PDB file of C-alpha atoms in Angstrom:
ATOM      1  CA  UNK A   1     -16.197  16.231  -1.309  1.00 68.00           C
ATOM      2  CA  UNK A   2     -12.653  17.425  -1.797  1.00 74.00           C
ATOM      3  CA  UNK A   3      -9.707  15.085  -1.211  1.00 79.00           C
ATOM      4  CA  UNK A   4      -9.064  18.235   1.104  1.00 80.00           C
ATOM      5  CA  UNK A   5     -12.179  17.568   3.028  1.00 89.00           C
ATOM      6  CA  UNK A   6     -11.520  13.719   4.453  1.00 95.00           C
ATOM      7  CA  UNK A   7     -10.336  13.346   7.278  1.00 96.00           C
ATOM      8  CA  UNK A   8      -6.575  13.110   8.511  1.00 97.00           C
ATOM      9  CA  UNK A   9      -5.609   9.823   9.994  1.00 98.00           C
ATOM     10  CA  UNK A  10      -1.969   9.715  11.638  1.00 98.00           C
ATOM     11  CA  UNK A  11       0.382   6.968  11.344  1.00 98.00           C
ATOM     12  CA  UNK A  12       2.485   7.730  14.129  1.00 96.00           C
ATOM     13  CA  UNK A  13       3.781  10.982  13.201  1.00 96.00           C
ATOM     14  CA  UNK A  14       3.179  10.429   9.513  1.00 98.00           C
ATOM     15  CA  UNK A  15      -0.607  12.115   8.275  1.00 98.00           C
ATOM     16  CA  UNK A  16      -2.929  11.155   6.121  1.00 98.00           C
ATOM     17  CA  UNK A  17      -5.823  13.210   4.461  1.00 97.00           C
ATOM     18  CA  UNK A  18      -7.010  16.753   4.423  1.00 95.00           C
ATOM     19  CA  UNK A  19      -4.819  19.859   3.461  1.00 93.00           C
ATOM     20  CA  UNK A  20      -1.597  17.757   4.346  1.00 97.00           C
ATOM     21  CA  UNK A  21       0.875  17.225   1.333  1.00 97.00           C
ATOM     22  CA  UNK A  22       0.817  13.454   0.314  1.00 98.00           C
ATOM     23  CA  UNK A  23       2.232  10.862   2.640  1.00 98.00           C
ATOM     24  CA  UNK A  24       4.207   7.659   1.094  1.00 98.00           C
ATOM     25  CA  UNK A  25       3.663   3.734   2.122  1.00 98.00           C
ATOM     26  CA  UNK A  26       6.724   2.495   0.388  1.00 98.00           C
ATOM     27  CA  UNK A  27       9.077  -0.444   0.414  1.00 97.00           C
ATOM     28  CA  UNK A  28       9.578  -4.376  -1.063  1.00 96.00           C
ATOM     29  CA  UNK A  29       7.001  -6.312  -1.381  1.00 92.00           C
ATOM     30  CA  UNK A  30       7.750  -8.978   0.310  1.00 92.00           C
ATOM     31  CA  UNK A  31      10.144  -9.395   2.960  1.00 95.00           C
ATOM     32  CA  UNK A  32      13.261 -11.376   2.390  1.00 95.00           C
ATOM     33  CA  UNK A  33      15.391 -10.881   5.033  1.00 96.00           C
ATOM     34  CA  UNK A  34      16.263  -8.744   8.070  1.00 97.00           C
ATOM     35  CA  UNK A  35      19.675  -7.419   6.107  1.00 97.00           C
ATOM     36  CA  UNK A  36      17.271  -7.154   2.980  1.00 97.00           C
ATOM     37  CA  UNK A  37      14.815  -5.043   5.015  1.00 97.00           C
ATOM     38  CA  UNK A  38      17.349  -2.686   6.917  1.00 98.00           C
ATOM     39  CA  UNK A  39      18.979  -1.757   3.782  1.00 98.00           C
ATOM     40  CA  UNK A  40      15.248  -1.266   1.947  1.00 97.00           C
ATOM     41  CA  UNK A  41      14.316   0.963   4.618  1.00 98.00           C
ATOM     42  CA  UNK A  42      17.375   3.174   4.281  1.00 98.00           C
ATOM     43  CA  UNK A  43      17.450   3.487   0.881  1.00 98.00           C
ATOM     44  CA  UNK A  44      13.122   4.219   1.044  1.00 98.00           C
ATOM     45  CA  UNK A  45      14.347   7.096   3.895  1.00 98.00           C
ATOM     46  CA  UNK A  46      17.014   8.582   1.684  1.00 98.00           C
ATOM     47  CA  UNK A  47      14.603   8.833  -1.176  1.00 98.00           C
ATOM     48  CA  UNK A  48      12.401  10.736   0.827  1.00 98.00           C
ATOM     49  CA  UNK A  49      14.821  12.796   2.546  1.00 98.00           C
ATOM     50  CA  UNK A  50      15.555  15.342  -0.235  1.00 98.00           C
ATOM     51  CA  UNK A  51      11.781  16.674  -0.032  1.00 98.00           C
ATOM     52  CA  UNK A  52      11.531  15.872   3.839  1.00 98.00           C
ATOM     53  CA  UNK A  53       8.671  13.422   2.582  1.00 98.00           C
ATOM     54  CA  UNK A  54       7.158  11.468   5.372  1.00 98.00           C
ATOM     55  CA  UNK A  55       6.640   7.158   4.429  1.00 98.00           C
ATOM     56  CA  UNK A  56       5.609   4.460   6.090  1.00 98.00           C
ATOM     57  CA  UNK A  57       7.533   1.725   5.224  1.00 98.00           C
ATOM     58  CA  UNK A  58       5.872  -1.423   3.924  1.00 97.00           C
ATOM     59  CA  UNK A  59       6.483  -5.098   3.673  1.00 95.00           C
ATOM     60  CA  UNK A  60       5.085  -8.403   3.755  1.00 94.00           C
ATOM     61  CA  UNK A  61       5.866 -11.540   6.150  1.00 92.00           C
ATOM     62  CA  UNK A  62       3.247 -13.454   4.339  1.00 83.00           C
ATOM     63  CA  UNK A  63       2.247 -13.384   0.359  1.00 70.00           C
ATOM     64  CA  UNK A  64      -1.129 -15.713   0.814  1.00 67.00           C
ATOM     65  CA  UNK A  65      -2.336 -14.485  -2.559  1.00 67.00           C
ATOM     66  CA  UNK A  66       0.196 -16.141  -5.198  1.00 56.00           C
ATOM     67  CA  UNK A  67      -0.418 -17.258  -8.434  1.00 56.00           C
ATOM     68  CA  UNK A  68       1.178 -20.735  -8.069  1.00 57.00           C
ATOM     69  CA  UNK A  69       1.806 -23.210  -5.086  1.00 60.00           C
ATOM     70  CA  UNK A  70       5.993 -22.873  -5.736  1.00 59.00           C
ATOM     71  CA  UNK A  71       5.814 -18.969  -5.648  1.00 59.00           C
ATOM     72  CA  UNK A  72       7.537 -17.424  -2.525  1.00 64.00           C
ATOM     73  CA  UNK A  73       5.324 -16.139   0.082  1.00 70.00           C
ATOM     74  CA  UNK A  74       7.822 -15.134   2.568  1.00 75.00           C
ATOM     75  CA  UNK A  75       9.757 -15.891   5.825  1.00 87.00           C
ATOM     76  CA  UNK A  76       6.638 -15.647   8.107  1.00 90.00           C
ATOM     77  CA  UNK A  77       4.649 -13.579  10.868  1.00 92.00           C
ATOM     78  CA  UNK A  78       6.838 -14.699  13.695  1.00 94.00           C
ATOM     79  CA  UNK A  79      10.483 -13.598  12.341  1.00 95.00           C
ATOM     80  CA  UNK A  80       8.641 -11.044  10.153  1.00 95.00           C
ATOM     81  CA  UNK A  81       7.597  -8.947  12.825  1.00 97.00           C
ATOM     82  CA  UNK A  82      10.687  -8.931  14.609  1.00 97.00           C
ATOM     83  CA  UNK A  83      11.984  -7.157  11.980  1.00 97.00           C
ATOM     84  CA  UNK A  84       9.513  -4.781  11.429  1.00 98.00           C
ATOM     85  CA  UNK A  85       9.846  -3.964  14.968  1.00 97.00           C
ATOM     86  CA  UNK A  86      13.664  -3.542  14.319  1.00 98.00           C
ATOM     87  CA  UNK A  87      13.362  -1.300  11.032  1.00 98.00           C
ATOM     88  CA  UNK A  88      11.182   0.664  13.046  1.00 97.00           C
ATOM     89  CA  UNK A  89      12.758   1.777  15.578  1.00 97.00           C
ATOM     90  CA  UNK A  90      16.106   1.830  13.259  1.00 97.00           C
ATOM     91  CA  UNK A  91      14.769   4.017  11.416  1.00 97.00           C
ATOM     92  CA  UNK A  92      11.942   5.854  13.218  1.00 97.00           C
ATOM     93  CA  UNK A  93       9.228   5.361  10.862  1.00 98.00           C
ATOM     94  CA  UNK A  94       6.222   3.652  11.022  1.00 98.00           C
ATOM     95  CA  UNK A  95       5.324   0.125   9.677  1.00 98.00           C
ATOM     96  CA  UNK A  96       3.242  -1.978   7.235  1.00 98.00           C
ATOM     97  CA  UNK A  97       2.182  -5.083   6.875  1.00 97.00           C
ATOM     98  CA  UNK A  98      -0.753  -6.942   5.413  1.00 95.00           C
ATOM     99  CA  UNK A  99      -2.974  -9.597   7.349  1.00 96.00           C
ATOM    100  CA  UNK A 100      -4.993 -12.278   5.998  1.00 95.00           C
ATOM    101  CA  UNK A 101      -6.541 -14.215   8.847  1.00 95.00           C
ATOM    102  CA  UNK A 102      -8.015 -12.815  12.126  1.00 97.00           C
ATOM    103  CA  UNK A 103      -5.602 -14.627  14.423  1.00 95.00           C
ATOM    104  CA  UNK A 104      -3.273 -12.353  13.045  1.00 95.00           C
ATOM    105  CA  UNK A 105      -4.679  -9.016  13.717  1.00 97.00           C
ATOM    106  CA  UNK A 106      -3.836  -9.066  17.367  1.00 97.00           C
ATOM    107  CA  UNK A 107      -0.513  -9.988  17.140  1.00 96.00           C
ATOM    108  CA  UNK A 108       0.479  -7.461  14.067  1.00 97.00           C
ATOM    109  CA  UNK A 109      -0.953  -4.747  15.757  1.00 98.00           C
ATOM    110  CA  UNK A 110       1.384  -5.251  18.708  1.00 97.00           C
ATOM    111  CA  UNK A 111       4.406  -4.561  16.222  1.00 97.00           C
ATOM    112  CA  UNK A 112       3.175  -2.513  13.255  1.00 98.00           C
ATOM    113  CA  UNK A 113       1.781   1.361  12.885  1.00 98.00           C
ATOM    114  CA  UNK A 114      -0.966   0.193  10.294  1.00 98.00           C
ATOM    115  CA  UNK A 115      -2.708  -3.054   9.523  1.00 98.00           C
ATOM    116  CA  UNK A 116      -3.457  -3.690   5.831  1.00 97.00           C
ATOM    117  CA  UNK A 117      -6.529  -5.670   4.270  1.00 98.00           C
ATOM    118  CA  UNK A 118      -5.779  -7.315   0.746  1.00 96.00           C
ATOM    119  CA  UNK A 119      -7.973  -6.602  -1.809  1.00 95.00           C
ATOM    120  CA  UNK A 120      -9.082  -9.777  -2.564  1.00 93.00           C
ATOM    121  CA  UNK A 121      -9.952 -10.198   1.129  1.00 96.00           C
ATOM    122  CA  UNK A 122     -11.683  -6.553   1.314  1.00 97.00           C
ATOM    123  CA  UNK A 123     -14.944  -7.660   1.998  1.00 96.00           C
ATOM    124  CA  UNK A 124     -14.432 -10.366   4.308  1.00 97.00           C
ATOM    125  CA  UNK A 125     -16.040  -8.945   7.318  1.00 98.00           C
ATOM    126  CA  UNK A 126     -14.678 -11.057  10.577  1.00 98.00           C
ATOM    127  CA  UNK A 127     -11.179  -9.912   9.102  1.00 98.00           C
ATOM    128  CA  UNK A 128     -12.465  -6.355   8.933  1.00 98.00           C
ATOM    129  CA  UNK A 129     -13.718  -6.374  12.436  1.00 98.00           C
ATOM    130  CA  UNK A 130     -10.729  -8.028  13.753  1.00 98.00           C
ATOM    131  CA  UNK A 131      -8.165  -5.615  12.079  1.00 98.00           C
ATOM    132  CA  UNK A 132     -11.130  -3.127  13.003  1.00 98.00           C
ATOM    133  CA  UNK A 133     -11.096  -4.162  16.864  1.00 98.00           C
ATOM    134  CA  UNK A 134      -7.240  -3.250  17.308  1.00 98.00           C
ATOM    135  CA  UNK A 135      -7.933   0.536  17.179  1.00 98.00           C
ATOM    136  CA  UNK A 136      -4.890   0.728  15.156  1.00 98.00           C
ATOM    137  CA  UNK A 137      -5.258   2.403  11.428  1.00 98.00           C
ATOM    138  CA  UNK A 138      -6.225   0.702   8.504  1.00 98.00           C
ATOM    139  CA  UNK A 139      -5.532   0.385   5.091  1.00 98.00           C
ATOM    140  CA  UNK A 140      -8.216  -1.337   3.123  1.00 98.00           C
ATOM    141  CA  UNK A 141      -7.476  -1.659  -0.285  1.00 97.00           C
ATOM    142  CA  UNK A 142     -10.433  -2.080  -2.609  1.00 97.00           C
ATOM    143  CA  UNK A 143     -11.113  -5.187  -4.513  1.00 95.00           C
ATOM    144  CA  UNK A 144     -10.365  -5.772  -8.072  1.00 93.00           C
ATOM    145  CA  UNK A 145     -13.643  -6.825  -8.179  1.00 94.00           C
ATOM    146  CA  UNK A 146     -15.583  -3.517  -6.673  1.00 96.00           C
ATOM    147  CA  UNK A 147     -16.956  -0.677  -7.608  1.00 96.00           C
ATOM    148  CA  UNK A 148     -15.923   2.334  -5.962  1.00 96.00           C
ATOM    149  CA  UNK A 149     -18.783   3.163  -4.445  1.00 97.00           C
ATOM    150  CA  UNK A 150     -18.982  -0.326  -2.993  1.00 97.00           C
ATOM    151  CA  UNK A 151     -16.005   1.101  -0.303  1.00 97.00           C
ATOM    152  CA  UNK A 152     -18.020   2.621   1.421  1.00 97.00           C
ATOM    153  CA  UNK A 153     -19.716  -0.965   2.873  1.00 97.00           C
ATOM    154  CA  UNK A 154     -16.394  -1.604   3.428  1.00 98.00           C
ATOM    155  CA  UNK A 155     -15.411   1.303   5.608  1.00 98.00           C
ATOM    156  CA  UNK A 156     -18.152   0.968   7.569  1.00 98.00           C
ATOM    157  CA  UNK A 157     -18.064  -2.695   8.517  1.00 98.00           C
ATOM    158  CA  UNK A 158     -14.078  -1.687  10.210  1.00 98.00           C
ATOM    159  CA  UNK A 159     -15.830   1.297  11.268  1.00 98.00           C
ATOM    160  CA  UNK A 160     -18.662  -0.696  13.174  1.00 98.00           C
ATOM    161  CA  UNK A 161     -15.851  -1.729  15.719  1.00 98.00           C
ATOM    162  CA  UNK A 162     -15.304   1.744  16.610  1.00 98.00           C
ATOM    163  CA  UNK A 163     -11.918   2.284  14.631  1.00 98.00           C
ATOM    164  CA  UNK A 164     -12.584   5.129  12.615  1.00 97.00           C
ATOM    165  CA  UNK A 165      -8.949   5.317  11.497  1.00 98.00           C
ATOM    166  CA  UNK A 166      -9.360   4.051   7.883  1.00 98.00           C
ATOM    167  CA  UNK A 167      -7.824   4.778   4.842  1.00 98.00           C
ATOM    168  CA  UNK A 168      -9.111   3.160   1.659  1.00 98.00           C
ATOM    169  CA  UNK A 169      -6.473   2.752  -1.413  1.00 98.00           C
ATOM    170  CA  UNK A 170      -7.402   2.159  -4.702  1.00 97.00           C
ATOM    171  CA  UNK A 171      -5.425  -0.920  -6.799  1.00 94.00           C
ATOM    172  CA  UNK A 172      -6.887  -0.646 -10.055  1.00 93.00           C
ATOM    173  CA  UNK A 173     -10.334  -2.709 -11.366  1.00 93.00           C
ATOM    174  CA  UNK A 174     -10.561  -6.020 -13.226  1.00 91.00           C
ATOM    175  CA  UNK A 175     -10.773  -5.426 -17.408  1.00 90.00           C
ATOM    176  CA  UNK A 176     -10.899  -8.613 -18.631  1.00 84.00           C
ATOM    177  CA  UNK A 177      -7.833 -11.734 -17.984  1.00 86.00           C
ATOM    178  CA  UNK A 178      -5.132 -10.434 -16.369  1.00 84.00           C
ATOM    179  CA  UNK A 179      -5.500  -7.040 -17.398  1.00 88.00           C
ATOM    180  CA  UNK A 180      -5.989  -4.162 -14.316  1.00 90.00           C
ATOM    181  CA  UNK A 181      -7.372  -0.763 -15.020  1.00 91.00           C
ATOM    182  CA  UNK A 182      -7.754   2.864 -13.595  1.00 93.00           C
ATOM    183  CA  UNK A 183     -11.014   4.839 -13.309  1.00 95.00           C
ATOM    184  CA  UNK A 184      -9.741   7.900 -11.964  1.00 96.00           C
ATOM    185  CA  UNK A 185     -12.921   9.131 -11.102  1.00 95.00           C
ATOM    186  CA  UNK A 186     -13.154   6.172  -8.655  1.00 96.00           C
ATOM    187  CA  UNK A 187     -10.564   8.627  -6.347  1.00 97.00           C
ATOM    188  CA  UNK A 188     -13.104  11.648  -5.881  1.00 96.00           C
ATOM    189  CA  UNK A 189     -15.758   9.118  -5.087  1.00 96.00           C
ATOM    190  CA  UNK A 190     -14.234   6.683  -2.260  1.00 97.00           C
ATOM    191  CA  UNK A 191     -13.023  10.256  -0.860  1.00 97.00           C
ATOM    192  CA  UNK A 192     -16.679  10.943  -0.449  1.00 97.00           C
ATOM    193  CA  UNK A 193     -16.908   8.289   2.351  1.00 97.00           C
ATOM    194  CA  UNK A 194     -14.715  11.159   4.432  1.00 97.00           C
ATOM    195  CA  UNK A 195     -11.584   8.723   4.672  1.00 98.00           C
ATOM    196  CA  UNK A 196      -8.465   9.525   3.410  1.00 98.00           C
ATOM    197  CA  UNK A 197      -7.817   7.786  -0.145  1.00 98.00           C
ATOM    198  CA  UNK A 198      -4.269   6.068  -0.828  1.00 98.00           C
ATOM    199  CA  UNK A 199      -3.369   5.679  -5.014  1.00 97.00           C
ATOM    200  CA  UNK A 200      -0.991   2.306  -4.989  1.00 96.00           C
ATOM    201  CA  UNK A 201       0.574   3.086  -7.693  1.00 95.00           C
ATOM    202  CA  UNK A 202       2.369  -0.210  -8.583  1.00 94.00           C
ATOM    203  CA  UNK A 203      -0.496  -3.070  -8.121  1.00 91.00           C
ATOM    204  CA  UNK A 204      -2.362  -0.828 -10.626  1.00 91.00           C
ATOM    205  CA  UNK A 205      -0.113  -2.013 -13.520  1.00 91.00           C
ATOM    206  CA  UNK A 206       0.427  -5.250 -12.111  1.00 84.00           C
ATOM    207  CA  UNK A 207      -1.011  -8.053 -14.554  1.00 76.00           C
ATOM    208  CA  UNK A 208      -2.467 -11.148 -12.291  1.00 69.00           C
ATOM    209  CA  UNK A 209      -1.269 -14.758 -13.544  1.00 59.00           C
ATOM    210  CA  UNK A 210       0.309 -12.886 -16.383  1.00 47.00           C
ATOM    211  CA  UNK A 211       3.072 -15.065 -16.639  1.00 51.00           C
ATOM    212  CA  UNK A 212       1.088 -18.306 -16.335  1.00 47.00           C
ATOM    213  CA  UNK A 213       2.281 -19.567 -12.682  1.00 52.00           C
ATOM    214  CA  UNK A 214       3.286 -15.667 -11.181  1.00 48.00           C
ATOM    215  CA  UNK A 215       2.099 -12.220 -12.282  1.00 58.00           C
ATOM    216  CA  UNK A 216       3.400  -9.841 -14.698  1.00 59.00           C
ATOM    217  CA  UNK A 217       3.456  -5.636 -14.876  1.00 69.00           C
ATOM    218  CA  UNK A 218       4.304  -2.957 -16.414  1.00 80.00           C
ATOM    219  CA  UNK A 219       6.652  -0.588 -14.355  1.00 81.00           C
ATOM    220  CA  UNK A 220       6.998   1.575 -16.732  1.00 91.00           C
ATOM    221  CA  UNK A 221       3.417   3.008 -16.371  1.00 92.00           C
ATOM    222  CA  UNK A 222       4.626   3.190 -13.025  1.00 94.00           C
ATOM    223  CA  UNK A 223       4.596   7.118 -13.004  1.00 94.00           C
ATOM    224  CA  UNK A 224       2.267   8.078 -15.220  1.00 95.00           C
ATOM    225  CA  UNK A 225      -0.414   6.715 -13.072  1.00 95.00           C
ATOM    226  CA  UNK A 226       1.197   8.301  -9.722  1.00 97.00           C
ATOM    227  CA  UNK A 227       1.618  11.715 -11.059  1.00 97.00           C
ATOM    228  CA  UNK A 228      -2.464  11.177 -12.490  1.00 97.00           C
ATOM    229  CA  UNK A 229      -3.302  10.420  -9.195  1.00 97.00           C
ATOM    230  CA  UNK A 230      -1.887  13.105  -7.456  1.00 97.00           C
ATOM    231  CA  UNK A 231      -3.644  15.661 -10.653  1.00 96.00           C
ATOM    232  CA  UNK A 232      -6.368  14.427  -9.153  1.00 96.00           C
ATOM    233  CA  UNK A 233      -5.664  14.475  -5.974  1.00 96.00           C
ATOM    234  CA  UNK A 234      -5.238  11.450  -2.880  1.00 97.00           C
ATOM    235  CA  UNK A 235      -3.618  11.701   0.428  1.00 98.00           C
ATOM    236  CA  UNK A 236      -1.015   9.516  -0.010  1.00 98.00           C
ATOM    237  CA  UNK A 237       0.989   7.260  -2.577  1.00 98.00           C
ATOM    238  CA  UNK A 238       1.699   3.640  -2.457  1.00 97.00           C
ATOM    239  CA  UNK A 239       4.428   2.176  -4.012  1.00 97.00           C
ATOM    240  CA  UNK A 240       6.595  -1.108  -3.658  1.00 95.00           C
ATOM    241  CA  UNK A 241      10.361  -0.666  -4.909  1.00 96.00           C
ATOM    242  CA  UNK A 242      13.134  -2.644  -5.018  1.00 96.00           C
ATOM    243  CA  UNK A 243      16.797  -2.706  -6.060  1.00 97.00           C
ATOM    244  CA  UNK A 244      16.917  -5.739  -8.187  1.00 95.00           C
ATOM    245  CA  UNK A 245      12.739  -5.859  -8.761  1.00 92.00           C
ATOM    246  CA  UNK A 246      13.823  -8.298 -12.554  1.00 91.00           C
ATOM    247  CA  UNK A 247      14.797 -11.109  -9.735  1.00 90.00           C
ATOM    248  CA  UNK A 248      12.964 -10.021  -6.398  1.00 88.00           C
ATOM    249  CA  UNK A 249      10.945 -13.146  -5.031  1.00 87.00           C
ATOM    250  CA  UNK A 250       7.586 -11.260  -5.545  1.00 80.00           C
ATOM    251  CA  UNK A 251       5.574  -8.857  -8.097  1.00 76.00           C
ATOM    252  CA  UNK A 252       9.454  -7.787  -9.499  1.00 79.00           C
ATOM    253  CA  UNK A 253       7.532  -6.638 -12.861  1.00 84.00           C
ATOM    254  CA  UNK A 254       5.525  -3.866 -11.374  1.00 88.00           C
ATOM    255  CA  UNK A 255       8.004  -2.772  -8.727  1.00 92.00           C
ATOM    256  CA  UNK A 256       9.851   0.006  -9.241  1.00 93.00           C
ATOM    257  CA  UNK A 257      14.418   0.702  -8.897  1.00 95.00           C
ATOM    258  CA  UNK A 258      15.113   1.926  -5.636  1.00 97.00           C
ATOM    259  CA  UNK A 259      17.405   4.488  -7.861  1.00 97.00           C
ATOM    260  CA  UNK A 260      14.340   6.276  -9.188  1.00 96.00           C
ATOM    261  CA  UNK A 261      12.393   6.528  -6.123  1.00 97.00           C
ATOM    262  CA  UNK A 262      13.770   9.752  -4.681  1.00 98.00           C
ATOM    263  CA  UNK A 263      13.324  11.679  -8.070  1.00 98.00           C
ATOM    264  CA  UNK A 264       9.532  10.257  -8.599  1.00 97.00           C
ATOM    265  CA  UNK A 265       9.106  11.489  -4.865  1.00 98.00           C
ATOM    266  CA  UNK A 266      10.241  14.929  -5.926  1.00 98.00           C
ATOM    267  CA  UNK A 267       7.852  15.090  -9.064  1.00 97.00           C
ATOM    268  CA  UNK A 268       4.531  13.878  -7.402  1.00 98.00           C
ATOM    269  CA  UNK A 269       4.583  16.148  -4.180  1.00 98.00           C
ATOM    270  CA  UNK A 270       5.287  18.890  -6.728  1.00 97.00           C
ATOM    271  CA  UNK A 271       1.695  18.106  -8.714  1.00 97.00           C
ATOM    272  CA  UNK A 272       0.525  17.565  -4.940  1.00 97.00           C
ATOM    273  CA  UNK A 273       0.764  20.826  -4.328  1.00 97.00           C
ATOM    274  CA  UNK A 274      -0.303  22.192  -7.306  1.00 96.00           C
ATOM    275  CA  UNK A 275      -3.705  19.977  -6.724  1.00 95.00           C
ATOM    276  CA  UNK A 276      -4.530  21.078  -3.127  1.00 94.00           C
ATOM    277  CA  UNK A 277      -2.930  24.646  -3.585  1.00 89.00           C
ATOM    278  CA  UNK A 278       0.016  24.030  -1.201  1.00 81.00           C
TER     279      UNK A 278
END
């Protein structure tokens, strides 16, 4: 199957999947503050602007998966979705954020556009079915730990619920300690389950518990693996960005300047549309 041939799953008015030029989930990762957030958000809109590029823009309240008890994990779902709801309707673009216990499905999906399922927690299936259950889209990113083919369990334990708005987003794969790596054939293959596939092009080069107590990256590979991606061809691009990524809170190694978001924009939907023909 053709990346061509999934699906399209909307995001508000933001698509997904089939003959559509790729779509964007882009912002910090972790969310700092409201003024943080508001000024994220513009500068994520600006960069897209140029190209009229549609993005969802993505944060995190909550950063459950950290390397050591003293990193940050944020300022929480409460205040966190307040302003989500704020940068949405700011802005007019859909949200992001990631969930990691079922008691918080219900109460993101009142706020945000998609619910997202960590990779480590990909396979837990009451999360899936809880996420699954709020009919809003998903974005389930695959495990470290899986194969690609392995998705498509995955998929269909959200899809069980009767959500079939899934998107599945490939992270990179284990290769020994903290070491990630890409298997682009692993993009054709999840696209086989029908569902749109998302490239995140940042947690690929991330190194887990690099750094001994927090996790290292290498941004600068940042690129090279989007613009593979879209050779090969995905419906949409994830990538976290920042404008001081050396001292943000979270994963600063593997995000990319804010600066250089607007002209890697430009260069991937150009091989975009030399992959699907556009």
């Amino acid at each position: 199957m053709s990346v061509t041939d999934t699906k399209t799953v909307m995001v508000g008015d933001v698509p997904f999947g089939g003959a559509n030029p790729i779509s964007f989930i882009a912002g910090p990762c972790q969310l700092e503050s409201r003024d943080h957030a508001l000024m994220m958000a513009e500068k994520v809109a600006e960069a897209c602007a140029p190209t009229a590029s549609k993005f969802v823009f993505k944060t995190s309240y909550d950063k459950a998966n950290r390397s050591s008890i003293g990193s940050a994990r944020g300022i929480g779902m409460e205040e966190g979705l307040k302003i989500l709801s704020e940068v949405r309707d700011t802005f007019g673009c859909p949200v992001i954020t990631d969930v990691h216990e079922t008691s918080h499905c219900a109460a993101a999906a009142e706020v945000v556009d998609v619910i997202q399922i960590p990779a480590f927690l990909c396979r837990q299936t009451d999360l899936l079915l809880a996420a699954g259950r709020t009919m809003k889209p998903l974005n389930i990113k695959k495990g470290q730990f899986l194969a690609p083919w392995e998705m498509g369990n995955v998929a269909e334990k959200a899809a069980s619920t009767g959500n079939d708005q899934i998107m599945l987003c490939e992270r990179g794969t284990s290769f020994g300690y903290n070491t990630l790596i890409n298997d682009f054939r692993g993009l054709p293959t999840m696209a086989e389950t029908g569902y749109p596939v998302i490239f995140d092009a940042t947690h690929s080069v991330q190194q887990p518990g690099g750094r001994g107590n927090s996790s290292g990256g290498e941004r600068k590979f940042v690129a090279t693996l989007a613009r593979a991606a879209c050779a090969v061809g995905v419906a949409g691009l994830f990538i976290e960005t920042h404008q001081d990524p050396d001292n943000a809170p979270c994963d600063g190694p593997n995000m990319i300047q804010v600066d250089q978001l607007a002209t890697l924009i430009a260069q991937l939907r150009d091989y975009d549309a030399l992959s699907k023909g556009l």
